[in-house]
CSV table of C-alpha atoms and ligand atoms in Angstrom, one decimal:
chain,number,residue,atom,x,y,z
A,1,MET,CA,52.4,199.1,52.7
A,2,VAL,CA,50.3,197.9,55.7
A,3,GLU,CA,49.8,200.0,58.8
A,4,ILE,CA,49.6,198.4,62.2
A,5,ASP,CA,48.4,201.0,64.7
A,6,LEU,CA,50.8,201.6,67.5
A,7,ASP,CA,47.9,201.6,69.9
A,8,ILE,CA,47.0,197.9,70.5
A,9,THR,CA,43.5,198.8,71.8
A,10,ARG,CA,42.7,200.1,68.3
A,11,ALA,CA,45.0,198.1,66.1
A,12,LYS,CA,44.0,195.6,63.5
A,13,THR,CA,46.1,192.5,62.9
A,14,LEU,CA,48.1,191.8,59.7
A,15,PRO,CA,45.8,191.5,56.7
A,16,SER,CA,45.4,187.9,55.4
A,17,LYS,CA,47.2,188.7,52.1
A,18,PHE,CA,50.4,189.0,54.1
A,19,TYR,CA,50.3,185.3,54.7
A,20,ILE,CA,49.3,184.1,51.3
A,21,ASP,CA,50.6,186.6,48.7
A,22,SER,CA,53.8,185.3,47.0
A,23,GLN,CA,55.1,188.8,46.2
A,24,ILE,CA,54.8,190.0,49.8
A,25,PHE,CA,56.5,186.7,50.9
A,26,GLN,CA,59.4,187.3,48.5
A,27,SER,CA,59.9,190.8,49.5
A,28,THR,CA,59.9,189.9,53.2
A,29,ILE,CA,62.3,187.1,52.7
A,30,SER,CA,64.7,189.2,50.7
A,31,LYS,CA,65.2,191.3,53.8
A,32,PHE,CA,66.0,188.4,56.0
A,33,LYS,CA,69.7,188.6,54.9
A,34,SER,CA,70.2,191.5,57.2
A,35,ASN,CA,69.2,189.3,60.2
A,36,TRP,CA,71.1,186.7,62.2
A,37,THR,CA,70.4,183.0,61.7
A,38,PHE,CA,71.3,180.0,63.9
A,39,VAL,CA,73.3,177.3,62.0
A,40,GLY,CA,74.6,174.8,64.6
A,41,HIS,CA,76.6,174.0,67.7
A,42,THR,CA,80.4,174.1,67.5
A,43,SER,CA,80.6,170.4,68.7
A,44,GLN,CA,78.9,169.4,65.5
A,45,PHE,CA,81.9,170.3,63.4
A,46,ASP,CA,85.2,168.4,63.1
A,47,GLU,CA,88.4,169.9,61.8
A,48,ASN,CA,88.0,170.5,58.0
A,49,SER,CA,84.2,170.2,58.1
A,50,ILE,CA,82.3,171.4,55.1
A,51,PHE,CA,78.7,171.9,56.0
A,52,PRO,CA,76.3,173.2,53.2
A,53,ILE,CA,73.2,175.0,54.3
A,54,THR,CA,70.4,177.0,52.7
A,55,ILE,CA,69.4,180.2,54.5
A,56,ASN,CA,66.7,182.4,53.2
A,57,GLN,CA,67.2,180.9,49.7
A,58,GLU,CA,70.9,181.6,49.8
A,59,GLN,CA,73.4,178.7,49.3
A,60,LEU,CA,76.1,178.9,52.0
A,61,ILE,CA,78.8,176.6,53.6
A,62,ILE,CA,80.0,176.6,57.1
A,63,THR,CA,83.6,175.5,57.3
A,64,LYS,CA,86.0,174.8,60.1
A,65,SER,CA,89.7,174.8,59.4
A,66,ASP,CA,92.7,175.5,61.7
A,67,GLY,CA,90.1,175.7,64.5
A,68,GLU,CA,88.3,178.6,62.9
A,69,PHE,CA,84.7,178.7,61.7
A,70,ARG,CA,83.7,180.6,58.6
A,71,CYS,CA,80.6,181.1,56.5
A,72,ILE,CA,81.3,181.2,52.8
A,73,SER,CA,79.2,181.2,49.6
A,74,ASN,CA,78.4,177.7,48.2
A,75,VAL,CA,78.2,179.2,44.6
A,76,CYS,CA,81.2,178.7,42.4
A,77,THR,CA,82.6,182.0,41.2
A,78,HIS,CA,83.1,180.6,37.6
A,79,ARG,CA,79.6,179.8,36.3
A,80,GLY,CA,77.5,179.5,39.4
A,81,MET,CA,77.5,175.7,40.1
A,82,ILE,CA,76.7,174.7,43.7
A,83,LEU,CA,80.0,173.5,45.1
A,84,GLN,CA,78.9,171.1,47.9
A,85,THR,CA,75.7,169.3,48.5
A,86,GLU,CA,76.7,166.8,51.3
A,87,GLU,CA,78.3,167.3,54.6
A,88,GLU,CA,82.0,166.2,54.5
A,89,CYS,CA,85.4,166.6,56.0
A,90,LYS,CA,88.2,167.5,53.5
A,91,LYS,CA,90.8,170.3,53.0
A,92,THR,CA,89.6,171.7,49.7
A,93,LEU,CA,86.4,172.4,47.8
A,94,ILE,CA,86.4,171.3,44.2
A,95,CYS,CA,83.7,172.4,41.9
A,96,PRO,CA,82.0,169.4,40.2
A,97,TYR,CA,81.5,171.3,37.0
A,98,HIS,CA,85.0,172.4,35.8
A,99,GLY,CA,87.2,171.7,38.7
A,100,ARG,CA,87.8,175.1,40.2
A,101,THR,CA,89.4,174.6,43.6
A,102,PHE,CA,89.0,176.6,46.8
A,103,SER,CA,90.5,176.4,50.3
A,104,LEU,CA,88.1,176.3,53.3
A,105,ASP,CA,88.6,180.0,53.9
A,106,GLY,CA,87.1,180.7,50.4
A,107,ARG,CA,90.3,181.5,48.6
A,108,LEU,CA,90.7,180.3,45.0
A,109,LYS,CA,93.5,177.8,44.8
A,110,ASN,CA,93.5,176.5,41.3
A,111,MET,CA,91.5,176.6,38.0
A,112,PRO,CA,92.4,174.5,35.0
A,113,GLY,CA,92.1,176.1,31.5
A,114,PHE,CA,92.6,179.7,32.8
A,115,GLU,CA,96.3,180.0,32.0
A,116,ASN,CA,95.8,182.8,29.4
A,117,ALA,CA,93.0,184.6,31.2
A,118,VAL,CA,93.9,188.2,31.9
A,119,ASP,CA,93.8,189.6,35.4
A,120,PHE,CA,93.1,186.2,36.8
A,121,PRO,CA,92.7,185.3,39.6
A,122,SER,CA,91.3,188.5,41.2
A,123,GLU,CA,89.5,189.1,44.5
A,124,ASN,CA,86.2,188.3,42.7
A,125,ASP,CA,87.3,184.8,42.0
A,126,ASN,CA,87.4,184.0,45.8
A,127,LEU,CA,84.2,182.9,47.4
A,128,PRO,CA,82.4,185.7,49.3
A,129,ILE,CA,82.6,185.4,53.1
A,130,PHE,CA,79.7,186.2,55.4
A,131,ASP,CA,79.6,187.3,59.1
A,132,LEU,CA,79.7,184.5,61.6
A,133,GLU,CA,79.5,184.8,65.4
A,134,ILE,CA,79.7,182.2,68.2
A,135,TRP,CA,77.6,182.7,71.4
A,136,ASN,CA,78.0,180.0,74.1
A,137,ASP,CA,79.1,177.5,71.3
A,138,LEU,CA,76.0,178.3,69.2
A,139,ILE,CA,76.9,179.5,65.7
A,140,PHE,CA,75.1,182.3,64.0
A,141,VAL,CA,75.6,183.9,60.5
A,142,SER,CA,74.3,186.9,58.7
A,143,GLN,CA,74.9,188.0,55.1
A,144,ASP,CA,74.5,191.7,55.7
A,145,PRO,CA,73.8,192.5,59.3
A,146,GLU,CA,71.8,195.5,60.1
A,147,LEU,CA,72.4,195.1,63.9
A,148,SER,CA,75.6,193.8,65.4
A,149,PHE,CA,75.3,190.3,66.8
A,150,SER,CA,76.0,191.6,70.4
A,151,ASP,CA,73.2,194.2,70.1
A,152,TRP,CA,70.8,191.6,68.7
A,153,ILE,CA,71.4,189.1,71.5
A,154,LYS,CA,72.1,191.6,74.4
A,155,ASP,CA,68.7,191.3,76.1
A,156,VAL,CA,68.8,187.5,76.2
A,157,ASN,CA,72.4,187.7,77.4
A,158,GLU,CA,71.6,190.0,80.3
A,159,ARG,CA,68.4,188.3,81.5
A,160,MET,CA,69.8,184.8,81.3
A,161,SER,CA,73.2,185.6,82.7
A,162,PHE,CA,72.4,183.6,85.9
A,163,LEU,CA,72.7,180.4,83.9
A,164,ASP,CA,76.0,178.8,83.0
A,165,LEU,CA,75.2,178.8,79.3
A,166,GLY,CA,78.8,178.0,78.3
A,167,LYS,CA,78.2,174.5,79.8
A,168,MET,CA,75.2,173.7,77.6
A,169,ALA,CA,75.8,170.3,75.9
A,170,TYR,CA,74.4,169.6,72.4
A,171,ASP,CA,72.1,166.6,72.4
A,172,SER,CA,71.6,165.3,68.9
A,173,SER,CA,68.6,163.1,70.0
A,174,ARG,CA,66.6,166.3,70.4
A,175,GLU,CA,66.9,167.4,66.8
A,176,ARG,CA,63.5,167.6,65.0
A,177,TYR,CA,62.6,168.8,61.5
A,178,TYR,CA,59.0,169.4,60.6
A,179,THR,CA,57.6,170.8,57.4
A,180,ILE,CA,54.2,172.4,57.9
A,181,ASN,CA,51.7,173.7,55.4
A,182,ALA,CA,51.5,177.3,56.7
A,183,ASN,CA,53.2,180.7,56.3
A,184,TRP,CA,56.1,181.2,58.6
A,185,ALA,CA,54.6,184.3,60.2
A,186,LEU,CA,51.5,182.4,61.4
A,187,TYR,CA,53.9,180.1,63.3
A,188,VAL,CA,55.6,183.1,64.9
A,189,ASP,CA,52.2,184.7,65.7
A,190,ASN,CA,51.1,181.6,67.5
A,191,TYR,CA,54.3,181.4,69.4
A,192,LEU,CA,54.1,185.0,70.6
A,193,GLU,CA,51.0,184.6,72.8
A,194,GLY,CA,50.1,182.3,75.7
A,195,PHE,CA,46.5,183.2,75.2
A,196,HIS,CA,45.9,179.8,73.5
A,197,ILE,CA,47.5,177.7,76.2
A,198,PRO,CA,44.3,176.7,78.1
A,199,PHE,CA,42.5,175.9,74.8
A,200,VAL,CA,45.3,174.1,72.8
A,201,HIS,CA,47.8,172.8,75.3
A,202,LYS,CA,45.9,171.0,78.2
A,203,ASP,CA,49.0,169.4,79.7
A,204,LEU,CA,51.1,172.5,79.5
A,205,ASN,CA,48.3,174.4,81.1
A,206,ASN,CA,48.6,172.1,84.1
A,207,ALA,CA,52.3,173.2,84.4
A,208,LEU,CA,51.9,177.0,84.2
A,209,GLU,CA,50.0,179.6,86.1
A,210,TYR,CA,47.9,181.0,83.3
A,211,ASN,CA,47.0,184.2,85.2
A,212,GLN,CA,50.6,185.0,85.9
A,213,TYR,CA,51.9,184.6,82.4
A,214,GLU,CA,53.9,187.7,81.4
A,215,THR,CA,55.0,189.2,78.1
A,216,GLU,CA,57.8,191.8,77.9
A,217,LEU,CA,58.7,193.7,74.7
A,218,PHE,CA,62.2,194.6,73.6
A,219,GLU,CA,63.4,196.4,70.5
A,220,THR,CA,63.7,193.3,68.3
A,221,SER,CA,62.6,190.6,70.6
A,222,VAL,CA,59.8,189.4,72.9
A,223,LEU,CA,60.1,187.6,76.2
A,224,GLN,CA,57.3,185.5,77.6
A,225,ILE,CA,57.6,184.1,81.1
A,226,GLY,CA,55.7,181.1,82.4
A,227,ILE,CA,55.3,180.8,86.2
A,228,ALA,CA,55.4,177.2,87.6
A,229,GLN,CA,52.4,175.6,89.2
A,230,GLU,CA,52.9,173.7,92.5
A,231,GLY,CA,55.3,170.8,92.0
A,232,VAL,CA,56.7,171.9,88.6
A,233,PRO,CA,60.4,172.5,88.3
A,234,TYR,CA,61.5,176.2,88.2
A,235,PHE,CA,64.7,178.1,87.9
A,236,ASP,CA,66.9,178.8,91.0
A,237,ILE,CA,67.4,182.5,90.4
A,238,PRO,CA,70.1,184.2,92.5
A,239,GLU,CA,69.4,187.3,94.7
A,240,GLY,CA,70.0,190.5,92.9
A,241,HIS,CA,68.6,189.3,89.6
A,242,GLN,CA,65.4,191.0,88.6
A,243,ASP,CA,63.5,187.7,88.6
A,244,SER,CA,64.8,186.5,91.9
A,245,GLY,CA,61.9,185.1,94.1
A,246,LYS,CA,59.8,184.2,91.1
A,247,LYS,CA,59.0,180.5,90.3
A,248,ILE,CA,59.8,180.7,86.6
A,249,ALA,CA,59.3,177.4,84.7
A,250,ALA,CA,60.1,178.8,81.3
A,251,TYR,CA,61.6,181.8,79.6
A,252,TYR,CA,60.3,181.9,76.0
A,253,TRP,CA,62.4,184.3,73.9
A,254,TRP,CA,61.6,185.2,70.3
A,255,LEU,CA,64.3,187.2,68.4
A,256,TYR,CA,63.3,188.9,65.1
A,257,PRO,CA,62.6,187.4,62.7
A,258,ASN,CA,62.5,183.6,63.2
A,259,LEU,CA,64.5,182.4,66.2
A,260,MET,CA,63.0,181.0,69.4
A,261,LEU,CA,65.1,180.3,72.5
A,262,ASN,CA,63.1,178.4,75.1
A,263,PHE,CA,65.0,178.1,78.4
A,264,TYR,CA,63.8,175.5,80.9
A,265,PRO,CA,65.4,174.3,84.1
A,266,TRP,CA,66.8,171.4,82.1
A,267,GLY,CA,68.4,173.6,79.4
A,268,LEU,CA,67.6,175.2,76.1
A,269,SER,CA,65.2,174.2,73.3
A,270,LEU,CA,66.0,176.2,70.2
A,271,ASN,CA,63.5,176.5,67.3
A,272,LEU,CA,64.3,178.0,64.0
A,273,VAL,CA,61.4,178.9,61.7
A,274,LYS,CA,62.6,178.6,58.1
A,275,PRO,CA,60.3,180.1,55.5
A,276,ILE,CA,60.4,177.8,52.4
A,277,THR,CA,57.5,179.1,50.3
A,278,VAL,CA,54.6,181.4,51.0
A,279,ASP,CA,52.7,178.4,52.3
A,280,THR,CA,55.4,176.0,53.5
A,281,THR,CA,57.7,176.4,56.5
A,282,GLU,CA,60.3,174.2,58.1
A,283,ILE,CA,60.6,174.1,61.8
A,284,CYS,CA,64.0,173.0,63.1
A,285,TYR,CA,64.4,172.0,66.8
A,286,SER,CA,67.7,171.7,68.6
A,287,GLY,CA,68.3,170.9,72.3
A,288,PHE,CA,71.1,171.8,74.7
A,289,ILE,CA,71.2,170.3,78.1
A,290,LEU,CA,72.2,172.0,81.4
A,291,ASP,CA,70.6,169.5,83.9
A,292,LYS,CA,69.8,166.0,82.6
A,293,GLU,CA,67.9,165.1,85.8
A,294,LEU,CA,65.2,167.6,84.9
A,295,LEU,CA,64.6,166.4,81.3
A,296,GLY,CA,61.0,165.4,80.5
A,297,LYS,CA,59.6,167.4,83.4
A,298,GLY,CA,57.4,170.5,83.8
A,299,ALA,CA,56.8,173.2,81.1
A,300,GLY,CA,59.6,171.9,78.9
A,301,GLY,CA,58.6,168.2,79.4
A,302,ASP,CA,56.7,166.9,76.3
A,303,LEU,CA,57.8,169.4,73.7
A,304,ASP,CA,56.8,167.0,70.8
A,305,LYS,CA,53.2,167.0,71.9
A,306,VAL,CA,53.1,170.8,72.3
A,307,GLU,CA,54.6,171.2,68.8
A,308,LEU,CA,52.0,169.0,67.2
A,309,GLU,CA,49.2,170.8,69.0
A,310,ASP,CA,50.6,174.2,67.7
A,311,GLN,CA,51.1,172.9,64.1
A,312,PHE,CA,47.5,171.8,63.9
A,313,ILE,CA,46.4,175.3,64.8
A,314,VAL,CA,48.8,177.1,62.5
A,315,GLU,CA,48.0,175.0,59.5
A,316,SER,CA,44.3,175.5,60.1
A,317,CYS,CA,44.7,179.3,60.4
A,318,HIS,CA,46.6,179.2,57.1
A,319,LEU,CA,43.5,177.8,55.4
A,320,GLY,CA,41.5,180.5,57.1
A,321,MET,CA,43.8,183.2,55.5
A,322,LYS,CA,42.7,181.9,52.1
A,323,SER,CA,39.1,182.5,52.8
A,324,SER,CA,37.5,185.5,51.1
A,325,SER,CA,35.4,186.2,54.2
A,326,TYR,CA,38.4,186.9,56.4
A,327,LYS,CA,40.5,190.1,56.0
A,328,ARG,CA,42.0,190.9,59.4
A,329,GLY,CA,41.3,190.7,63.1
A,330,ARG,CA,41.9,192.6,66.3
A,331,TYR,CA,44.4,192.0,69.2
A,332,SER,CA,43.6,191.2,72.8
A,333,PRO,CA,45.3,194.2,74.5
A,334,THR,CA,46.3,192.1,77.5
A,335,MET,CA,47.2,188.8,75.9
A,336,GLU,CA,48.5,189.6,72.4
A,337,LYS,CA,51.1,192.3,73.0
A,338,GLY,CA,53.9,190.1,71.6
A,339,VAL,CA,52.0,189.4,68.3
A,340,HIS,CA,51.2,193.1,67.9
A,341,HIS,CA,54.9,193.9,68.5
A,342,PHE,CA,56.0,191.4,65.9
A,343,HIS,CA,53.5,192.8,63.3
A,344,ARG,CA,54.8,196.3,64.0
A,345,ILE,CA,58.4,195.3,63.4
A,346,LEU,CA,57.5,193.3,60.3
A,347,THR,CA,55.6,196.1,58.7
A,348,ASP,CA,58.2,198.7,59.6
A,349,ASN,CA,60.8,196.5,57.9
A,350,ASN,CA,58.6,196.1,54.8
A,351,ASP,CA,58.0,199.8,54.1
B,401,FES,S1,81.1,176.4,37.5
B,401,FES,FE1,82.6,175.9,38.9
B,401,FES,S2,84.3,175.4,37.8
B,401,FES,FE2,82.9,176.0,36.4
B,402,FE2,FE1,51.4,176.9,71.6
């Protein structure tokens, strides 16, 4: 469909139609089901929890029963009614339309009026189950994974192994939900470069050494590293680790297509970029604490301010995409490697 030149010095950016064309949007989103999506932290779920979620226009439920987490369909196998709309704790799912009953592992338990139905119940009457993985108490699901979860997360896992991620504590006060008037990919584009920091984020620019900002590319992820200015908290990285000796204030990981894991000395700020329509996106923030004393300091200090500064830019660029005078741009070969990599992955996946 669209070619992004492998050579960044020659390449042109994604054409504007990618960000505003509903058909391109639908076809991109339909492929999201082969990716992994974050859904929550294990501590958010009590026994017999039923937690409905919408992922990439798919209606799903996360359940916990007998200590086990599952991801099942939220669509009744009878005539397609949505089974659960509110978060609740109970042992069975009962369809509000005609009373079909399921256990929390998705098995059909009971259905009135089907006594004479032939070959009933069959496997097809159970609720479909999707893949679910837990990584340091963070829960991820996929409907049809192309990459195994361990392959998808392996670069983050290796690089961040010096942190005790198993000790991260979920902090509900750090949850944020923003709906923005922009295409999801514009939000990702903006995240993938530190080029704009001196122009857009004046306070953050005082925490990071702009000239030492680094970008590393991986198969399906991008890592950006922010080096601390004098007096700004940085990670204590043990000898033997490849980053040992560096004063790193932030590791900014993006994992294809829409997950951002921002590690700061205080802990992890996780952002999920949920495409809603071609020109509406929901940004979900979650926070997990490793060192309370360092909260509010340094590069990960005032995230709300940085977020609003980014949203202003992204919404404005979305208006720019609708202009007949803009078709596509070019990349800075030194500062926009991450954006170029994202566009290459995106267009490869949309062939
Ligand atoms: S649609 Fe669920 S019981 Fe009929
Ligand atoms: Fe930004």
